[in-house]
Amino acid sequence: MFLKTLEELAQVWRGEVIESRHLGVAVVANAAGEVIAGWGDPDLVTYPRSSMKPFQALALVETGAADAFALSSRHLALACASHRGEAHHTDLAADWLETIGCAVPDLACGPEYPKHPETQRRMLRAGEEATSLHHNCSGKHTGFLTVCRHCGYGIEDYAAVDHPAQQYFFELLADLGAPVGMPVGSDGCTLPSPALRLGDAARLGARFAAGQAPAKRAAAMARLIDAMGRHPEYTSGSEHAMVAVAEATGRRVVFKGGAEAFLLAFLPQDGLAIALKVADGNARARVPALIAILHRLRLIGDAEVAALAAFARPAITNSRAEQVGRIEPAAFETEAPRGAALRRA
């Protein structure tokens, strides 16, 4: 039954033979709550994981915590980050913790080596131990600690689902239209993680992108999207696809990835969002699929696709870095989008 909900998102070619196929679901929604295009079953339930970090960072802005501690847009970008543990990430996180009177042991996320290959190799050569600062979620956790400091919440159990900081997050999701009683799991960084239908994730993303909320919350949403668009190297890392997409589109498209190949793209100028899940959890298919969908719906043009060629059709290489294949996105055939006028690239 599960496979009937899925459609092909990408193919992996080796030479002239398709070696693998990645199936999944993709949904495009507008802020009115309409699904205007989609592939696969929008009612498929899964965990958006780190794609929800912009929503988790909302309290940081709308409670006044960010302004109380004079946080910059780089701090806000890091609060939304699945970063790669590069120096600019860990240095900013360390300074931020000191600013709020906290220290690395206060972070609920465990230690992990950086996901940035050269930074990881340098640390291993130097015999440096990984810390919680290097965890890709350390910015998000520092954001929650900042909310705790500002609002007077205790910091010892801020990762617990019944802690006021986590309840704030779940209440704002409900305010934005998330279903009541959604399943809640535990993320890899120890924080609670809600499961959502793909259609609901896209609708929430579109409302966030459009700022469809009371004025204070709408301003917080706009500020976070602006931070992610201006500083994608803090929300992801050097040479990451998020950086390339933000730059190539003039920040019209900002996306946030989640573990197990989830992706949520925000299009604030269009009031749209795209939620995408690769069923097998392999992240290599999600960005080629996103770029193809954006192009298919004429939300980006040929020049932008050309600028993103390395991510739109990534090369498969051998151990000598010679190209031996490629990842090809699906054609994403669909009827004309419904329910909203799309901006034409």
mmCIF file of C-alpha atoms in Angstrom:
data_model
loop_
_atom_site.group_PDB
_atom_site.id
_atom_site.type_symbol
_atom_site.label_atom_id
_atom_site.label_comp_id
_atom_site.label_asym_id
_atom_site.label_seq_id
_atom_site.Cartn_x
_atom_site.Cartn_y
_atom_site.Cartn_z
ATOM 1 C CA MET A 1 0.000 0.000 0.000
ATOM 2 C CA PHE A 2 2.840 2.397 0.850
ATOM 3 C CA LEU A 3 4.308 2.281 -2.654
ATOM 4 C CA LYS A 4 0.993 3.303 -4.200
ATOM 5 C CA THR A 5 1.340 6.722 -2.571
ATOM 6 C CA LEU A 6 4.667 7.431 -4.291
ATOM 7 C CA GLU A 7 5.854 8.735 -7.643
ATOM 8 C CA GLU A 8 9.293 8.804 -9.201
ATOM 9 C CA LEU A 9 11.301 11.891 -8.237
ATOM 10 C CA ALA A 10 14.699 11.077 -9.761
ATOM 11 C CA GLN A 11 16.747 8.447 -11.572
ATOM 12 C CA VAL A 12 20.398 7.565 -11.064
ATOM 13 C CA TRP A 13 22.191 6.785 -14.329
ATOM 14 C CA ARG A 14 25.498 4.939 -14.621
ATOM 15 C CA GLY A 15 26.629 5.158 -18.216
ATOM 16 C CA GLU A 16 23.533 4.561 -20.314
ATOM 17 C CA VAL A 17 21.697 2.416 -17.765
ATOM 18 C CA ILE A 18 19.340 3.499 -14.980
ATOM 19 C CA GLU A 19 20.896 2.004 -11.867
ATOM 20 C CA SER A 20 18.509 3.329 -9.212
ATOM 21 C CA ARG A 21 15.206 5.130 -8.941
ATOM 22 C CA HIS A 22 14.112 7.374 -6.070
ATOM 23 C CA LEU A 23 10.391 7.528 -5.309
ATOM 24 C CA GLY A 24 8.606 9.969 -3.072
ATOM 25 C CA VAL A 25 5.996 12.689 -2.719
ATOM 26 C CA ALA A 26 6.113 16.385 -3.579
ATOM 27 C CA VAL A 27 3.384 18.934 -2.841
ATOM 28 C CA VAL A 28 3.061 22.604 -3.831
ATOM 29 C CA ALA A 29 0.654 24.699 -1.762
ATOM 30 C CA ASN A 30 -0.351 28.326 -1.409
ATOM 31 C CA ALA A 31 -1.129 30.343 1.703
ATOM 32 C CA ALA A 32 -4.865 29.880 1.171
ATOM 33 C CA GLY A 33 -4.322 26.218 1.971
ATOM 34 C CA GLU A 34 -4.775 24.993 -1.606
ATOM 35 C CA VAL A 35 -2.612 22.232 -3.043
ATOM 36 C CA ILE A 36 -1.941 23.611 -6.519
ATOM 37 C CA ALA A 37 0.345 20.848 -7.812
ATOM 38 C CA GLY A 38 1.600 17.559 -6.531
ATOM 39 C CA TRP A 39 3.118 14.166 -7.219
ATOM 40 C CA GLY A 40 2.237 11.237 -4.988
ATOM 41 C CA ASP A 41 -0.163 11.231 -2.067
ATOM 42 C CA PRO A 42 -0.279 14.545 -0.130
ATOM 43 C CA ASP A 43 -1.745 12.655 2.835
ATOM 44 C CA LEU A 44 1.430 10.626 3.337
ATOM 45 C CA VAL A 45 2.545 11.163 6.956
ATOM 46 C CA THR A 46 6.234 11.577 7.751
ATOM 47 C CA TYR A 47 8.619 13.623 9.888
ATOM 48 C CA PRO A 48 9.803 16.925 8.369
ATOM 49 C CA ARG A 49 12.641 16.832 10.913
ATOM 50 C CA SER A 50 14.984 19.841 10.535
ATOM 51 C CA SER A 51 12.774 21.394 7.869
ATOM 52 C CA MET A 52 10.749 22.683 10.836
ATOM 53 C CA LYS A 53 13.631 24.720 12.263
ATOM 54 C CA PRO A 54 12.317 28.072 10.950
ATOM 55 C CA PHE A 55 9.081 27.373 12.856
ATOM 56 C CA GLN A 56 11.059 26.420 15.964
ATOM 57 C CA ALA A 57 12.953 29.724 15.689
ATOM 58 C CA LEU A 58 9.794 31.843 15.638
ATOM 59 C CA ALA A 59 9.689 32.139 19.421
ATOM 60 C CA LEU A 60 13.203 33.555 19.378
ATOM 61 C CA VAL A 61 11.966 36.565 17.402
ATOM 62 C CA GLU A 62 8.359 37.079 18.461
ATOM 63 C CA THR A 63 8.998 36.835 22.214
ATOM 64 C CA GLY A 64 11.545 39.646 21.879
ATOM 65 C CA ALA A 65 14.435 37.384 22.895
ATOM 66 C CA ALA A 66 16.433 38.111 19.738
ATOM 67 C CA ASP A 67 16.266 41.846 20.255
ATOM 68 C CA ALA A 68 16.860 41.601 23.998
ATOM 69 C CA PHE A 69 20.225 39.946 23.312
ATOM 70 C CA ALA A 70 20.978 42.083 20.222
ATOM 71 C CA LEU A 71 21.112 39.086 17.888
ATOM 72 C CA SER A 72 22.038 39.694 14.258
ATOM 73 C CA SER A 73 20.520 38.162 11.132
ATOM 74 C CA ARG A 74 23.438 35.704 11.154
ATOM 75 C CA HIS A 75 22.316 34.492 14.571
ATOM 76 C CA LEU A 76 18.784 34.023 13.219
ATOM 77 C CA ALA A 77 20.114 32.109 10.212
ATOM 78 C CA LEU A 78 22.086 29.864 12.576
ATOM 79 C CA ALA A 79 18.964 29.276 14.682
ATOM 80 C CA CYS A 80 17.351 27.790 11.555
ATOM 81 C CA ALA A 81 20.464 25.837 10.604
ATOM 82 C CA SER A 82 21.477 22.316 9.910
ATOM 83 C CA HIS A 83 25.032 23.563 9.730
ATOM 84 C CA ARG A 84 28.210 21.684 8.871
ATOM 85 C CA GLY A 85 30.310 22.542 11.883
ATOM 86 C CA GLU A 86 32.600 25.008 10.127
ATOM 87 C CA ALA A 87 34.454 27.642 12.117
ATOM 88 C CA HIS A 88 31.990 30.403 11.275
ATOM 89 C CA HIS A 89 29.206 28.223 12.701
ATOM 90 C CA THR A 90 30.877 27.121 15.902
ATOM 91 C CA ASP A 91 32.508 30.497 16.618
ATOM 92 C CA LEU A 92 29.170 32.280 16.370
ATOM 93 C CA ALA A 93 27.399 29.631 18.465
ATOM 94 C CA ALA A 94 30.090 29.798 21.165
ATOM 95 C CA ASP A 95 29.898 33.598 21.385
ATOM 96 C CA TRP A 96 26.112 33.427 21.452
ATOM 97 C CA LEU A 97 26.094 30.952 24.339
ATOM 98 C CA GLU A 98 28.404 33.239 26.310
ATOM 99 C CA THR A 99 26.128 36.219 25.600
ATOM 100 C CA ILE A 100 23.136 34.469 27.179
ATOM 101 C CA GLY A 101 25.111 33.160 30.148
ATOM 102 C CA CYS A 102 25.182 29.538 29.008
ATOM 103 C CA ALA A 103 27.927 27.080 28.089
ATOM 104 C CA VAL A 104 28.384 24.100 25.783
ATOM 105 C CA PRO A 105 27.266 21.539 28.441
ATOM 106 C CA ASP A 106 23.885 23.306 28.535
ATOM 107 C CA LEU A 107 23.176 22.157 24.957
ATOM 108 C CA ALA A 108 20.883 19.115 24.922
ATOM 109 C CA CYS A 109 22.245 17.959 21.559
ATOM 110 C CA GLY A 110 25.139 15.509 21.835
ATOM 111 C CA PRO A 111 28.644 15.895 20.400
ATOM 112 C CA GLU A 112 29.291 15.024 16.773
ATOM 113 C CA TYR A 113 32.102 15.646 14.333
ATOM 114 C CA PRO A 114 31.452 18.340 11.708
ATOM 115 C CA LYS A 115 29.721 17.363 8.497
ATOM 116 C CA HIS A 116 32.117 19.678 6.619
ATOM 117 C CA PRO A 117 34.777 17.216 5.369
ATOM 118 C CA GLU A 118 37.831 19.471 5.613
ATOM 119 C CA THR A 119 36.900 20.737 9.083
ATOM 120 C CA GLN A 120 36.394 17.160 10.243
ATOM 121 C CA ARG A 121 39.762 16.058 8.796
ATOM 122 C CA ARG A 122 41.524 19.000 10.429
ATOM 123 C CA MET A 123 40.055 18.147 13.822
ATOM 124 C CA LEU A 124 40.989 14.480 13.516
ATOM 125 C CA ARG A 125 44.560 15.329 12.465
ATOM 126 C CA ALA A 126 44.860 17.652 15.458
ATOM 127 C CA GLY A 127 43.339 15.112 17.841
ATOM 128 C CA GLU A 128 40.451 17.455 18.678
ATOM 129 C CA GLU A 129 37.353 15.955 20.241
ATOM 130 C CA ALA A 130 33.923 16.701 18.848
ATOM 131 C CA THR A 131 31.619 18.802 21.043
ATOM 132 C CA SER A 132 27.945 19.710 21.003
ATOM 133 C CA LEU A 133 28.907 22.965 19.274
ATOM 134 C CA HIS A 134 29.764 20.907 16.194
ATOM 135 C CA HIS A 135 26.342 19.255 16.165
ATOM 136 C CA ASN A 136 24.415 20.505 13.153
ATOM 137 C CA CYS A 137 21.551 21.606 15.449
ATOM 138 C CA SER A 138 23.602 23.642 17.942
ATOM 139 C CA GLY A 139 22.210 26.923 16.573
ATOM 140 C CA LYS A 140 18.628 25.775 17.053
ATOM 141 C CA HIS A 141 19.384 24.641 20.591
ATOM 142 C CA THR A 142 21.082 27.930 21.413
ATOM 143 C CA GLY A 143 17.942 29.648 20.127
ATOM 144 C CA PHE A 144 15.792 27.666 22.544
ATOM 145 C CA LEU A 145 18.151 28.471 25.416
ATOM 146 C CA THR A 146 17.879 32.151 24.495
ATOM 147 C CA VAL A 147 14.078 31.971 24.678
ATOM 148 C CA CYS A 148 14.394 30.301 28.078
ATOM 149 C CA ARG A 149 16.691 33.027 29.388
ATOM 150 C CA HIS A 150 14.444 35.799 28.087
ATOM 151 C CA CYS A 151 11.153 34.283 29.241
ATOM 152 C CA GLY A 152 12.432 33.005 32.589
ATOM 153 C CA TYR A 153 12.057 29.313 31.767
ATOM 154 C CA GLY A 154 14.384 26.750 33.294
ATOM 155 C CA ILE A 155 17.083 25.488 30.934
ATOM 156 C CA GLU A 156 17.763 22.060 32.418
ATOM 157 C CA ASP A 157 14.923 20.245 30.637
ATOM 158 C CA TYR A 158 14.230 22.544 27.683
ATOM 159 C CA ALA A 159 14.233 19.524 25.313
ATOM 160 C CA ALA A 160 11.260 17.888 27.063
ATOM 161 C CA VAL A 161 8.008 17.938 25.109
ATOM 162 C CA ASP A 162 6.132 19.483 28.056
ATOM 163 C CA HIS A 163 8.663 22.292 28.593
ATOM 164 C CA PRO A 164 7.183 25.770 27.960
ATOM 165 C CA ALA A 165 9.624 26.433 25.101
ATOM 166 C CA GLN A 166 8.515 23.267 23.283
ATOM 167 C CA GLN A 167 4.861 23.896 24.039
ATOM 168 C CA TYR A 168 5.237 27.347 22.492
ATOM 169 C CA PHE A 169 6.427 25.662 19.289
ATOM 170 C CA PHE A 170 3.522 23.205 19.186
ATOM 171 C CA GLU A 171 0.981 25.905 19.966
ATOM 172 C CA LEU A 172 2.192 28.116 17.118
ATOM 173 C CA LEU A 173 1.976 25.138 14.730
ATOM 174 C CA ALA A 174 -1.645 24.693 15.800
ATOM 175 C CA ASP A 175 -2.269 28.410 15.288
ATOM 176 C CA LEU A 176 -0.944 28.053 11.727
ATOM 177 C CA GLY A 177 -3.298 25.170 11.005
ATOM 178 C CA ALA A 178 -1.373 22.026 11.924
ATOM 179 C CA PRO A 179 -3.705 19.166 12.864
ATOM 180 C CA VAL A 180 -4.366 18.460 16.526
ATOM 181 C CA GLY A 181 -2.993 15.212 17.906
ATOM 182 C CA MET A 182 -0.212 14.752 15.359
ATOM 183 C CA PRO A 183 2.318 12.028 16.226
ATOM 184 C CA VAL A 184 5.448 13.272 17.965
ATOM 185 C CA GLY A 185 8.787 11.487 17.792
ATOM 186 C CA SER A 186 12.241 12.341 19.094
ATOM 187 C CA ASP A 187 14.668 13.986 16.685
ATOM 188 C CA GLY A 188 18.320 13.027 16.461
ATOM 189 C CA CYS A 189 19.236 16.127 18.464
ATOM 190 C CA THR A 190 16.890 15.082 21.344
ATOM 191 C CA LEU A 191 14.120 17.652 20.681
ATOM 192 C CA PRO A 192 10.514 16.558 20.010
ATOM 193 C CA SER A 193 9.704 16.213 16.313
ATOM 194 C CA PRO A 194 6.120 16.333 14.960
ATOM 195 C CA ALA A 195 4.955 14.160 12.079
ATOM 196 C CA LEU A 196 2.840 15.809 9.378
ATOM 197 C CA ARG A 197 1.071 14.979 6.167
ATOM 198 C CA LEU A 198 3.030 16.292 3.180
ATOM 199 C CA GLY A 199 0.100 18.511 2.250
ATOM 200 C CA ASP A 200 -0.032 20.025 5.725
ATOM 201 C CA ALA A 201 3.723 20.670 5.700
ATOM 202 C CA ALA A 202 3.375 22.501 2.377
ATOM 203 C CA ARG A 203 0.440 24.559 3.672
ATOM 204 C CA LEU A 204 2.312 25.533 6.829
ATOM 205 C CA GLY A 205 5.329 26.471 4.723
ATOM 206 C CA ALA A 206 3.213 28.617 2.414
ATOM 207 C CA ARG A 207 1.636 30.471 5.328
ATOM 208 C CA PHE A 208 5.111 31.061 6.721
ATOM 209 C CA ALA A 209 6.402 32.258 3.349
ATOM 210 C CA ALA A 210 3.436 34.597 2.852
ATOM 211 C CA GLY A 211 3.452 35.848 6.437
ATOM 212 C CA GLN A 212 -0.173 34.805 6.829
ATOM 213 C CA ALA A 213 -0.419 35.506 10.544
ATOM 214 C CA PRO A 214 -1.042 38.389 12.959
ATOM 215 C CA ALA A 215 1.317 41.304 12.384
ATOM 216 C CA LYS A 216 3.857 40.438 15.072
ATOM 217 C CA ARG A 217 4.195 36.836 13.937
ATOM 218 C CA ALA A 218 4.207 37.804 10.252
ATOM 219 C CA ALA A 219 7.097 40.194 10.914
ATOM 220 C CA ALA A 220 8.986 37.411 12.707
ATOM 221 C CA MET A 221 8.427 35.052 9.768
ATOM 222 C CA ALA A 222 9.683 37.636 7.283
ATOM 223 C CA ARG A 223 12.736 38.325 9.427
ATOM 224 C CA LEU A 224 13.668 34.639 9.597
ATOM 225 C CA ILE A 225 13.220 34.028 5.868
ATOM 226 C CA ASP A 226 15.264 37.139 5.154
ATOM 227 C CA ALA A 227 18.033 35.857 7.446
ATOM 228 C CA MET A 228 18.084 32.447 5.752
ATOM 229 C CA GLY A 229 18.171 34.071 2.329
ATOM 230 C CA ARG A 230 20.891 36.577 3.207
ATOM 231 C CA HIS A 231 23.092 34.138 5.109
ATOM 232 C CA PRO A 232 22.505 30.645 3.719
ATOM 233 C CA GLU A 233 26.120 29.784 4.518
ATOM 234 C CA TYR A 234 25.111 29.992 8.201
ATOM 235 C CA THR A 235 21.924 27.957 7.719
ATOM 236 C CA SER A 236 23.775 25.245 5.763
ATOM 237 C CA GLY A 237 27.462 25.569 4.891
ATOM 238 C CA SER A 238 30.050 26.440 2.292
ATOM 239 C CA GLU A 239 29.220 25.267 -1.237
ATOM 240 C CA HIS A 240 25.905 23.803 -0.051
ATOM 241 C CA ALA A 241 22.935 23.596 -2.421
ATOM 242 C CA MET A 242 20.974 25.974 -0.185
ATOM 243 C CA VAL A 243 23.586 28.668 -0.812
ATOM 244 C CA ALA A 244 23.520 28.068 -4.557
ATOM 245 C CA VAL A 245 19.712 28.140 -4.800
ATOM 246 C CA ALA A 246 19.385 31.322 -2.724
ATOM 247 C CA GLU A 247 22.045 33.074 -4.797
ATOM 248 C CA ALA A 248 20.814 31.882 -8.205
ATOM 249 C CA THR A 249 17.220 32.941 -7.499
ATOM 250 C CA GLY A 250 18.034 36.262 -5.862
ATOM 251 C CA ARG A 251 16.674 34.824 -2.572
ATOM 252 C CA ARG A 252 13.250 34.210 -4.139
ATOM 253 C CA VAL A 253 13.631 30.547 -3.151
ATOM 254 C CA VAL A 254 14.938 29.530 0.259
ATOM 255 C CA PHE A 255 14.762 25.913 1.332
ATOM 256 C CA LYS A 256 15.438 23.955 4.478
ATOM 257 C CA GLY A 257 16.350 20.303 4.400
ATOM 258 C CA GLY A 258 15.521 17.692 6.999
ATOM 259 C CA ALA A 259 16.980 14.302 7.831
ATOM 260 C CA GLU A 260 15.835 11.273 5.825
ATOM 261 C CA ALA A 261 15.546 13.384 2.667
ATOM 262 C CA PHE A 262 12.790 15.827 3.581
ATOM 263 C CA LEU A 263 12.832 19.330 2.100
ATOM 264 C CA LEU A 264 10.645 22.400 2.588
ATOM 265 C CA ALA A 265 11.072 25.308 0.171
ATOM 266 C CA PHE A 266 9.742 28.795 0.912
ATOM 267 C CA LEU A 267 8.846 31.200 -1.918
ATOM 268 C CA PRO A 268 7.901 34.426 -0.107
ATOM 269 C CA GLN A 269 7.319 36.533 -3.237
ATOM 270 C CA ASP A 270 4.852 33.974 -4.546
ATOM 271 C CA GLY A 271 3.294 32.965 -1.231
ATOM 272 C CA LEU A 272 4.044 29.335 -2.005
ATOM 273 C CA ALA A 273 5.860 26.412 -0.457
ATOM 274 C CA ILE A 274 7.011 23.013 -1.693
ATOM 275 C CA ALA A 275 7.207 20.020 0.647
ATOM 276 C CA LEU A 276 9.154 17.056 -0.666
ATOM 277 C CA LYS A 277 10.038 13.662 0.787
ATOM 278 C CA VAL A 278 12.237 11.008 -0.835
ATOM 279 C CA ALA A 279 10.813 7.729 0.413
ATOM 280 C CA ASP A 280 14.096 5.831 0.767
ATOM 281 C CA GLY A 281 15.680 8.644 2.802
ATOM 282 C CA ASN A 282 18.470 9.283 0.266
ATOM 283 C CA ALA A 283 19.029 13.038 0.149
ATOM 284 C CA ARG A 284 20.777 13.024 -3.241
ATOM 285 C CA ALA A 285 17.425 13.108 -5.074
ATOM 286 C CA ARG A 286 15.730 15.992 -3.299
ATOM 287 C CA VAL A 287 17.502 19.080 -4.704
ATOM 288 C CA PRO A 288 17.411 17.877 -8.342
ATOM 289 C CA ALA A 289 13.685 17.210 -7.827
ATOM 290 C CA LEU A 290 13.132 20.652 -6.277
ATOM 291 C CA ILE A 291 14.889 22.475 -9.117
ATOM 292 C CA ALA A 292 12.931 20.489 -11.709
ATOM 293 C CA ILE A 293 9.617 21.277 -10.010
ATOM 294 C CA LEU A 294 10.448 24.983 -9.786
ATOM 295 C CA HIS A 295 11.320 24.991 -13.493
ATOM 296 C CA ARG A 296 8.274 22.917 -14.472
ATOM 297 C CA LEU A 297 5.982 25.439 -12.748
ATOM 298 C CA ARG A 298 7.900 28.341 -14.301
ATOM 299 C CA LEU A 299 8.913 29.656 -10.907
ATOM 300 C CA ILE A 300 12.508 29.780 -12.112
ATOM 301 C CA GLY A 301 13.772 30.226 -15.651
ATOM 302 C CA ASP A 302 16.308 28.549 -17.909
ATOM 303 C CA ALA A 303 19.131 30.864 -16.820
ATOM 304 C CA GLU A 304 18.599 29.974 -13.161
ATOM 305 C CA VAL A 305 18.547 26.257 -13.957
ATOM 306 C CA ALA A 306 21.782 26.679 -15.913
ATOM 307 C CA ALA A 307 23.371 28.452 -12.943
ATOM 308 C CA LEU A 308 22.325 25.498 -10.781
ATOM 309 C CA ALA A 309 23.470 22.803 -13.232
ATOM 310 C CA ALA A 310 25.802 21.115 -10.735
ATOM 311 C CA PHE A 311 22.848 20.615 -8.369
ATOM 312 C CA ALA A 312 20.100 20.118 -10.965
ATOM 313 C CA ARG A 313 21.824 17.084 -12.510
ATOM 314 C CA PRO A 314 24.654 16.094 -10.170
ATOM 315 C CA ALA A 315 27.472 13.988 -11.532
ATOM 316 C CA ILE A 316 28.127 10.438 -10.366
ATOM 317 C CA THR A 317 31.888 10.012 -10.098
ATOM 318 C CA ASN A 318 34.366 7.208 -9.550
ATOM 319 C CA SER A 319 37.271 7.131 -7.088
ATOM 320 C CA ARG A 320 39.360 9.310 -9.441
ATOM 321 C CA ALA A 321 36.640 11.981 -9.559
ATOM 322 C CA GLU A 322 35.817 11.065 -13.168
ATOM 323 C CA GLN A 323 32.174 11.366 -14.172
ATOM 324 C CA VAL A 324 30.577 7.982 -14.842
ATOM 325 C CA GLY A 325 26.917 8.871 -14.495
ATOM 326 C CA ARG A 326 24.410 11.446 -13.333
ATOM 327 C CA ILE A 327 21.243 12.019 -11.343
ATOM 328 C CA GLU A 328 18.290 12.964 -13.528
ATOM 329 C CA PRO A 329 15.113 14.450 -12.019
ATOM 330 C CA ALA A 330 11.714 13.215 -13.130
ATOM 331 C CA ALA A 331 9.787 15.146 -15.778
ATOM 332 C CA PHE A 332 7.082 16.137 -13.233
ATOM 333 C CA GLU A 333 4.293 16.216 -15.778
ATOM 334 C CA THR A 334 1.200 17.823 -14.324
ATOM 335 C CA GLU A 335 -1.845 19.812 -15.256
ATOM 336 C CA ALA A 336 -1.679 23.588 -15.024
ATOM 337 C CA PRO A 337 -1.383 24.702 -11.372
ATOM 338 C CA ARG A 338 -4.705 25.304 -9.691
ATOM 339 C CA GLY A 339 -5.979 27.928 -7.317
ATOM 340 C CA ALA A 340 -3.253 30.559 -7.580
ATOM 341 C CA ALA A 341 -1.563 32.680 -10.208
ATOM 342 C CA LEU A 342 2.104 31.737 -10.292
ATOM 343 C CA ARG A 343 4.752 34.290 -11.037
ATOM 344 C CA ARG A 344 6.183 33.497 -14.455
ATOM 345 C CA ALA A 345 9.973 33.376 -14.694
#
